[in-house]
Short mmCIF file of C-alpha atoms in Angstrom, two decimals:
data_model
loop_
_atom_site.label_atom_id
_atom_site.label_comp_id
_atom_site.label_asym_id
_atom_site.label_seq_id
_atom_site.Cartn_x
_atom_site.Cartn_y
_atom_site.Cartn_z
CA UNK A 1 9.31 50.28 2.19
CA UNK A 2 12.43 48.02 1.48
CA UNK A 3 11.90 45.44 -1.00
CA UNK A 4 14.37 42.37 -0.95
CA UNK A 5 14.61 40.96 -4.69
CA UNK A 6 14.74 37.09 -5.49
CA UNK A 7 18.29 36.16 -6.62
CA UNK A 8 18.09 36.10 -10.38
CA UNK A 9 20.22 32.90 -11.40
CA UNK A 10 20.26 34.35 -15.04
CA UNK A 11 22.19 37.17 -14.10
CA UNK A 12 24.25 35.93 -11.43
CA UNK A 13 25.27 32.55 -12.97
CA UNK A 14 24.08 29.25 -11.23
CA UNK A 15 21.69 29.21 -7.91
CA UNK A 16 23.46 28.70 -5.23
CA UNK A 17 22.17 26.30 -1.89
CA UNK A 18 22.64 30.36 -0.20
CA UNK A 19 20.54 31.20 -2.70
CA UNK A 20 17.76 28.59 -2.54
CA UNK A 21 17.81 29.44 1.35
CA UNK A 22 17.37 33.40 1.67
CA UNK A 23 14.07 33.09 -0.86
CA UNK A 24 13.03 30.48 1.38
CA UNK A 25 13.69 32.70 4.46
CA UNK A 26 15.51 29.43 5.95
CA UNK A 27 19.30 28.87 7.06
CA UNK A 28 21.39 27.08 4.50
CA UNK A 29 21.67 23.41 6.48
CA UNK A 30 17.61 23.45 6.85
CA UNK A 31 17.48 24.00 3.38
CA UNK A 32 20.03 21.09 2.64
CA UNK A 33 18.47 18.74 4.53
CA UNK A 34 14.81 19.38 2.98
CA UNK A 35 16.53 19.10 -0.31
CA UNK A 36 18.08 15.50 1.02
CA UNK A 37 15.12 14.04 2.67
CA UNK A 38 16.86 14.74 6.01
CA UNK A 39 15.73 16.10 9.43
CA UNK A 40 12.62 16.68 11.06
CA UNK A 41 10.74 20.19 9.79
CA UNK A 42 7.20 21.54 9.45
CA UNK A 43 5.88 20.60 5.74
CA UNK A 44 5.14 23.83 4.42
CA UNK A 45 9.44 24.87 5.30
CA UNK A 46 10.04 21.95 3.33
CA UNK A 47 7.86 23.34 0.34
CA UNK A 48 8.99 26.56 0.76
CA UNK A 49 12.32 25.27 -0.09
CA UNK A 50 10.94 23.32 -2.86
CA UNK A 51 9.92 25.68 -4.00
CA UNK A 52 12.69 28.00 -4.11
CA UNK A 53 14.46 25.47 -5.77
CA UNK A 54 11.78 25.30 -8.73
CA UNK A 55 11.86 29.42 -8.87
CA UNK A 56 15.30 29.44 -8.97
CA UNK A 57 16.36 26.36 -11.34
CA UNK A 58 18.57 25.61 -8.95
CA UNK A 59 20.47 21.58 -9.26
CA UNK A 60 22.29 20.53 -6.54
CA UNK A 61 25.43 18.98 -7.49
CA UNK A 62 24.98 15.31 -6.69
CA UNK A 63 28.66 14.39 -6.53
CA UNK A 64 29.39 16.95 -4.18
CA UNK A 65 26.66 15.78 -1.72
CA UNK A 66 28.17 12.08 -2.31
CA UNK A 67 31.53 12.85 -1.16
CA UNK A 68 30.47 15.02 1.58
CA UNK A 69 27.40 13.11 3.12
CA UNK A 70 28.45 9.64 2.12
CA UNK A 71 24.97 9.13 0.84
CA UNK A 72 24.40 8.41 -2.70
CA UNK A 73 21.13 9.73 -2.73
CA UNK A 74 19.34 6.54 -4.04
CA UNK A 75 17.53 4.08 -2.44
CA UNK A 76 15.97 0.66 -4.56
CA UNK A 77 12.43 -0.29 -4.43
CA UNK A 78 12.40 -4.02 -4.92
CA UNK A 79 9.06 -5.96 -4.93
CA UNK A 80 7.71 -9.43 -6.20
CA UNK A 81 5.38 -8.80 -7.73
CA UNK A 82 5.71 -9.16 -11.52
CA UNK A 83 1.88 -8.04 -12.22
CA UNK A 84 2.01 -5.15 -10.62
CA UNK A 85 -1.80 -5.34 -9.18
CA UNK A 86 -0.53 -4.18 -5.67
CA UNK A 87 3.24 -2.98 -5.57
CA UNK A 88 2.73 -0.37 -8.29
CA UNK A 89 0.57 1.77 -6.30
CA UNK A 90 2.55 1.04 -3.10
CA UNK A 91 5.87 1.87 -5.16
CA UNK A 92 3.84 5.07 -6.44
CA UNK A 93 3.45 6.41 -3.10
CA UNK A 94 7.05 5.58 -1.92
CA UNK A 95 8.44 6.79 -5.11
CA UNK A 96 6.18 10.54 -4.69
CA UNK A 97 7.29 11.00 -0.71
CA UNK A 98 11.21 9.76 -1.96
CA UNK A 99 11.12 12.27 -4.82
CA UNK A 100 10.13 15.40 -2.79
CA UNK A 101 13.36 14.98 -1.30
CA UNK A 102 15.20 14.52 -4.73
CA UNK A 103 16.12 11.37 -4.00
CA UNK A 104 16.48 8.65 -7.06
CA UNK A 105 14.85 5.86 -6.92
CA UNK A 106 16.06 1.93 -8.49
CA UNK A 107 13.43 -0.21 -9.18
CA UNK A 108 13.96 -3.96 -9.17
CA UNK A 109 11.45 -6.75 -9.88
CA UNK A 110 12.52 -10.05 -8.51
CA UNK A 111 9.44 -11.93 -10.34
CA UNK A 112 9.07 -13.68 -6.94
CA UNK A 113 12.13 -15.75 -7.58
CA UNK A 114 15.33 -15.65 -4.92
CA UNK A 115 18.32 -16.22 -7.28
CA UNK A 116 16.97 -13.04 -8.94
CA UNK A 117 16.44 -11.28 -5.93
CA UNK A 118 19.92 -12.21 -4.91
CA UNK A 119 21.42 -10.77 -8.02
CA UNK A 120 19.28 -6.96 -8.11
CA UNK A 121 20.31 -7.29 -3.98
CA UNK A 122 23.65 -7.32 -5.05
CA UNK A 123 23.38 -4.19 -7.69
CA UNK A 124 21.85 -2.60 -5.54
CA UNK A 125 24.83 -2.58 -2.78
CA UNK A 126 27.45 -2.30 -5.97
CA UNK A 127 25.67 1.39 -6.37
CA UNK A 128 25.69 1.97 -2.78
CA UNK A 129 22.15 2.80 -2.47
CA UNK A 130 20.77 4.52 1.11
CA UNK A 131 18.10 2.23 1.86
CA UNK A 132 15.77 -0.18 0.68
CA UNK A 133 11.68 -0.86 0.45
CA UNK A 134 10.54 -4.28 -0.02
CA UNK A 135 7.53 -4.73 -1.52
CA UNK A 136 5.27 -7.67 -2.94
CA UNK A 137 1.48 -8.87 -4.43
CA UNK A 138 0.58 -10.46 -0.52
CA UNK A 139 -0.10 -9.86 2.94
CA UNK A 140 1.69 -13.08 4.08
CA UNK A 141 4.82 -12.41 6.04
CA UNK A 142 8.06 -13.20 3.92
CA UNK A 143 12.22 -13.53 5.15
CA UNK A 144 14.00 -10.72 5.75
CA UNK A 145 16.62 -9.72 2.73
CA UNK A 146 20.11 -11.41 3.66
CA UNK A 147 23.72 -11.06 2.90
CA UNK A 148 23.81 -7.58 2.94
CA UNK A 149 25.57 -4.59 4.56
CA UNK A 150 24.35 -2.81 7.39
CA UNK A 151 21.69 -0.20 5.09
CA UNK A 152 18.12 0.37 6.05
CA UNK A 153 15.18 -2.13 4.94
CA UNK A 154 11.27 -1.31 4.98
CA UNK A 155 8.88 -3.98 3.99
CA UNK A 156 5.75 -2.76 2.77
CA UNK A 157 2.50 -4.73 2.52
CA UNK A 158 4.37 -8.11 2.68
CA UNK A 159 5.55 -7.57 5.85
CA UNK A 160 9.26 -8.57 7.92
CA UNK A 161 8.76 -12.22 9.54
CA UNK A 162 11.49 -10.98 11.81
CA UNK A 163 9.83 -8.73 14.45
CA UNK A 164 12.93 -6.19 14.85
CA UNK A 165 12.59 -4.82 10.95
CA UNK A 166 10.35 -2.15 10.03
CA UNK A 167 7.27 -2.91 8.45
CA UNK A 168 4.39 -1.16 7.23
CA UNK A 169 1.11 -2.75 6.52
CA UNK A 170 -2.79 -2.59 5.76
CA UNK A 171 -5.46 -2.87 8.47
CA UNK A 172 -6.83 -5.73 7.67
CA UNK A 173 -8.70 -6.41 10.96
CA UNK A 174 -9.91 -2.70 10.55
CA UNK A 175 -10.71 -3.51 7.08
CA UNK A 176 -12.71 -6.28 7.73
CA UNK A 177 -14.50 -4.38 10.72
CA UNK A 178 -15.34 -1.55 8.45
CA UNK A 179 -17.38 -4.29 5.96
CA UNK A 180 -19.54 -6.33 8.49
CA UNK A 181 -20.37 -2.38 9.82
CA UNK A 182 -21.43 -1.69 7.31
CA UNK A 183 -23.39 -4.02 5.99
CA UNK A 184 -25.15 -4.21 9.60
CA UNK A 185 -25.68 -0.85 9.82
CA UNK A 186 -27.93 -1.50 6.86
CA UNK A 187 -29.95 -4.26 8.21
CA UNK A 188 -27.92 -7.30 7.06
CA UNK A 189 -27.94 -9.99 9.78
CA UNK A 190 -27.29 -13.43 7.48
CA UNK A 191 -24.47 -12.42 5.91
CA UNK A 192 -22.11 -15.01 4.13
CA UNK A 193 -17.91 -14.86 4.07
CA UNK A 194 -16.27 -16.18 0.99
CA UNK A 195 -13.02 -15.59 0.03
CA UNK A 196 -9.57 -17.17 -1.23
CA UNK A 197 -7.42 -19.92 0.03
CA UNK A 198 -6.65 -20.89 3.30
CA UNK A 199 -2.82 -20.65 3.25
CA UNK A 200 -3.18 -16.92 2.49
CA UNK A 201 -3.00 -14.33 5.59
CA UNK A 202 -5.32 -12.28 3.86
CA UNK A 203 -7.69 -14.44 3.66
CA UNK A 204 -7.50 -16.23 7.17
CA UNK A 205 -7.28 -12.68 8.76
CA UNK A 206 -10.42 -11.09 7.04
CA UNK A 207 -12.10 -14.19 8.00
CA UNK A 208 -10.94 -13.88 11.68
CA UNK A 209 -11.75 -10.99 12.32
CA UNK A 210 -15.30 -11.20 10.53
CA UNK A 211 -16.18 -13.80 12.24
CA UNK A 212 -15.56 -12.18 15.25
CA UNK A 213 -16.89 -8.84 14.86
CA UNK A 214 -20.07 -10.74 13.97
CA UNK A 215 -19.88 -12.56 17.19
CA UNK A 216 -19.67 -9.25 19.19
CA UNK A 217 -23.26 -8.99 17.33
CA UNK A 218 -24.33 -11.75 18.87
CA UNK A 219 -24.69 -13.07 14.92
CA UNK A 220 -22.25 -15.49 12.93
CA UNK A 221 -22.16 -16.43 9.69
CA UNK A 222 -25.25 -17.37 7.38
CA UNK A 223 -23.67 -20.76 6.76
CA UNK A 224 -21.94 -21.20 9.78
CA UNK A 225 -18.39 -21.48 8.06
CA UNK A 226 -16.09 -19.44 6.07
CA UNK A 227 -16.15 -20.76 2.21
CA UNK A 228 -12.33 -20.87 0.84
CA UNK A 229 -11.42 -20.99 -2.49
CA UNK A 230 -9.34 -18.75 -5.29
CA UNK A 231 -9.26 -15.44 -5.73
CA UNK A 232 -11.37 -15.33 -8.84
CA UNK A 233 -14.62 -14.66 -10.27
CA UNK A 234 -15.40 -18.26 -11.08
CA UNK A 235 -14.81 -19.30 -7.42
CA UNK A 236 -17.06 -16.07 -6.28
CA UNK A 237 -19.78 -17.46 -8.54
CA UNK A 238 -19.66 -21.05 -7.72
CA UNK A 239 -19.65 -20.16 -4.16
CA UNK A 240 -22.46 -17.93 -4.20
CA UNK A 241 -24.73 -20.45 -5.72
CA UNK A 242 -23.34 -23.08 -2.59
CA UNK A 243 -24.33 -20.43 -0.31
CA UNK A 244 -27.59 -19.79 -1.56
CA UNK A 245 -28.37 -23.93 -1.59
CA UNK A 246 -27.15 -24.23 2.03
CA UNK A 247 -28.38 -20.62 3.50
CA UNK A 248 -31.44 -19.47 0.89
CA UNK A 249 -32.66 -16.78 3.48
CA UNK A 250 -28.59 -15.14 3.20
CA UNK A 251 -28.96 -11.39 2.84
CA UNK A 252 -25.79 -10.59 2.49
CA UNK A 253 -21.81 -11.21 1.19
CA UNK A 254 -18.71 -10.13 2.37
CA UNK A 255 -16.08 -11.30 -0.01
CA UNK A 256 -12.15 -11.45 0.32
CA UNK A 257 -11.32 -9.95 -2.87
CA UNK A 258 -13.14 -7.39 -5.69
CA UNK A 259 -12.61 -10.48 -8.24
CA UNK A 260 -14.93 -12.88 -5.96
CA UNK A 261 -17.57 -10.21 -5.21
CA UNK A 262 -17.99 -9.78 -8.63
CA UNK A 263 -18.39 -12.97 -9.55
CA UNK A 264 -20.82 -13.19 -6.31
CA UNK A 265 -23.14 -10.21 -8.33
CA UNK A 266 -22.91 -12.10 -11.61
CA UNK A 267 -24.42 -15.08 -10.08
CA UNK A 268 -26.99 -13.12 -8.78
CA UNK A 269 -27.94 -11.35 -11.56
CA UNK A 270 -27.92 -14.34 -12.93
CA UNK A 271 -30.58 -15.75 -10.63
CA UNK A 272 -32.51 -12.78 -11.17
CA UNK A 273 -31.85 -11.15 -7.60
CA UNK A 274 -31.96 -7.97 -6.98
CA UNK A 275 -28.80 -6.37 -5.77
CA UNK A 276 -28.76 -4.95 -3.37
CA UNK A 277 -32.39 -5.19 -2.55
CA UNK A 278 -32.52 -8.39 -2.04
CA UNK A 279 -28.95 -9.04 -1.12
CA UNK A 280 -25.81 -7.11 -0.38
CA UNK A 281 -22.55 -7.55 -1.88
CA UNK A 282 -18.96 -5.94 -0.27
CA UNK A 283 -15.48 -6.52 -1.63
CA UNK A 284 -12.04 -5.63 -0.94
CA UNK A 285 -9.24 -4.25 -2.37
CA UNK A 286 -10.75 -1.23 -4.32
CA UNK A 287 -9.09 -2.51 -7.61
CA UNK A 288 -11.44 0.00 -9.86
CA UNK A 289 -10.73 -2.51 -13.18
CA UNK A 290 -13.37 -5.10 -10.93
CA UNK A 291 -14.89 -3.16 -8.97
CA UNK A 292 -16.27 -0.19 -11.53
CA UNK A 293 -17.10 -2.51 -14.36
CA UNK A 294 -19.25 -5.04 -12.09
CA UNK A 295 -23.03 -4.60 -12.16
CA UNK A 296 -24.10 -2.98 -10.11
CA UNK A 297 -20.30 -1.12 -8.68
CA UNK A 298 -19.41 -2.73 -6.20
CA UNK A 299 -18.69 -1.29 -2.08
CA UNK A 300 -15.36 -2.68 -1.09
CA UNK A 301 -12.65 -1.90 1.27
CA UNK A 302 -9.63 0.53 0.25
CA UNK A 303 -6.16 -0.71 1.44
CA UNK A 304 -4.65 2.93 0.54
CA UNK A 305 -1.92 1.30 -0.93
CA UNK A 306 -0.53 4.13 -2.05
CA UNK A 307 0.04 5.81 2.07
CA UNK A 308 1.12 2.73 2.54
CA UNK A 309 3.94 2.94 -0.08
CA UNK A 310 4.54 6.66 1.49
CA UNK A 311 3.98 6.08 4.96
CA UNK A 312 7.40 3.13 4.18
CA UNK A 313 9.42 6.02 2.27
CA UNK A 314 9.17 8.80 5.63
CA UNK A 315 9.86 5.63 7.76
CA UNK A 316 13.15 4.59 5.56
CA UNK A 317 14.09 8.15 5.55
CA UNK A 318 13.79 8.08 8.98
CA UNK A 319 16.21 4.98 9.31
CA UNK A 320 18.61 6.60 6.91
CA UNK A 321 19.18 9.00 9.10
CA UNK A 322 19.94 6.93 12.33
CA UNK A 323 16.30 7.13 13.64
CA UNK A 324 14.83 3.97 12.83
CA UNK A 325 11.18 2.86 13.83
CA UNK A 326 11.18 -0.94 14.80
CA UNK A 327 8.29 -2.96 14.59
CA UNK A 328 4.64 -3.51 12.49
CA UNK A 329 2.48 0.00 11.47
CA UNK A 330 -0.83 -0.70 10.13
CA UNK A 331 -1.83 1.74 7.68
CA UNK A 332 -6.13 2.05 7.92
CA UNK A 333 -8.36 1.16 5.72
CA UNK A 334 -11.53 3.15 3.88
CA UNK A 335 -14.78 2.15 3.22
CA UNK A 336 -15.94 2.79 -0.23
CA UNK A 337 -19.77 2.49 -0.56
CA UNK A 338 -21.49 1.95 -3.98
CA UNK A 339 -24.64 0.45 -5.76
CA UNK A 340 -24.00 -3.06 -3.92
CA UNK A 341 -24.41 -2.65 -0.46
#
């Protein structure tokens, strides 16, 4: 039996791309363009080559690449969103699909100002980065980035208001959907919407499409109207006690946001009702610092920001290399059930 060896980089000096592509049992461009991001191939050739590269030690010489590609074989992440609450995880995802590639990645926080965003815009052309993901803290649509050079943009979770970018967003009608299910699936039929302001697409969307997945029920809501407010526990409690003045037989809550449902369970706690025997509670968002620590843990819906942040990455990769996907993709949301519901 012939038995082919693994290139040994210690003997032989530096790995070569050659190198990297016999142990992967590929040809030396699939190899290079798994190693840049590039080209369409099954996953497991792409690990394979990953993982020849790890075996190996091999470091492609970035330079090189430059001159020959014209890439530079960074792309920025920019987002808005100072606190971090949503674009971390989206960035997180981006950042894991980008890096599998060996691509760098620039991140820039504008802080939700535009002369900032202006200035990082222009850094980021000045080191001639591939592409860009936009990123912030709301579902609202926002301007496309201007005054720049013809290089790919993805907006994730804050979506494109111009129709012909790429954007990449949650469910939210799904998301919603997947709540009133649920809770009618376990015998809720006066079930209360309260959630934060108006102006927010969030919260008008959830509330939409609530409403009208309870009206498919032949149900609406137990106090006939949607209850707006902030997104915080104080609202969640003050508007669970309104609620239960105006609709005392409500057996359920659907809330916009983790922070409101929990302040929803306080107040009933606080009341002495039983949750969820008496009455259901359902969030959204899945942030586990509110959801975990409210009594009892709460069900809410899971944006899966992270895919979100990945699903942007494959589709600016995509771009990058001349095949560009147009339009809005809605990334689904999951239902995570706990004590509450």
């Amino acid at each position: 039996m012939l038995v082919t060896a693994a290139p040994d980089s210690r003997s032989a000096g530096p790995a070569k791309l050659a190198d990297v592509a016999a142990l992967a049992g590929v040809s030396v461009g699939t190899a290079s363009k798994a190693l840049n991001g590039g080209g369409r191939m099954r996953p497991e050739t792409r690990q394979r080559v990953l993982d020849a590269v790890d075996t190996l030690g091999f470091r492609p010489n970035q330079h090189a690449q430059s001159l020959h590609t014209g890439r530079s074989w960074t792309v920025g992440l920019m987002t808005t969103d100072g606190i971090g609450r949503f674009s971390t995880p989206v960035l997180l995802g981006a950042e894991d699909a980008l890096g599998a590639g060996k691509i760098s990645v620039l991140l820039c926080d504008t802080r939700g100002d535009a002369i900032r965003e202006q200035h990082h815009l222009r850094n980021l052309m000045d080191r001639r980065v591939d592409g860009i993901i936009v990123t912030g803290r709301r579902t609202d649509p926002r301007p496309p980035l201007n005054g720049i050079e013809a290089v790919p943009i993805v907006y994730a979770l804050s979506p494109s208001s111009d129709p012909a970018d790429t954007s990449v967003v949650s469910d939210d009608r799904g998301g919603a959907v997947l709540a009133v299910e649920h809770l009618l699936a376990t015998g809720r039929t006066r079930i209360a919407h309260i959630t934060g302001p108006v102006h927010h697409a969030a919260a008008r969307d959830r509330a939409r499409h609530a409403v009208e997945h309870l009206e498919r029920a032949s149900l609406e809501l137990a106090t006939g109207r949607v209850h707006h407010g902030e997104w915080s526990e104080a609202w969640g409690r003050r508007a669970a006690d309104a609620v239960l003045r105006t609709a005392p037989d409500t057996d359920a809550f659907f809330c916009g946001n983790d922070q409101i449902a929990r302040g929803v369970a306080d107040a009933l706690r606080e009341r002495g009702v039983d949750v969820p025997g008496d009455i259901a509670v359902v969030g959204y968002d899945n942030w586990d610092t509110m959801a975990l620590a409210s009594r009892p843990p709460l069900t809410t819906i899971d944006m899966d920001l992270a895919e979100i942040g990945r699903i942007a990455a494959l589709r600016l990769l995509e771009a990058i290399d001349a095949d560009p996907a147009p339009g809005v993709h809605t990334v689904p949301c999951r239902l995570i059930v706990r004590e509450s519901s």
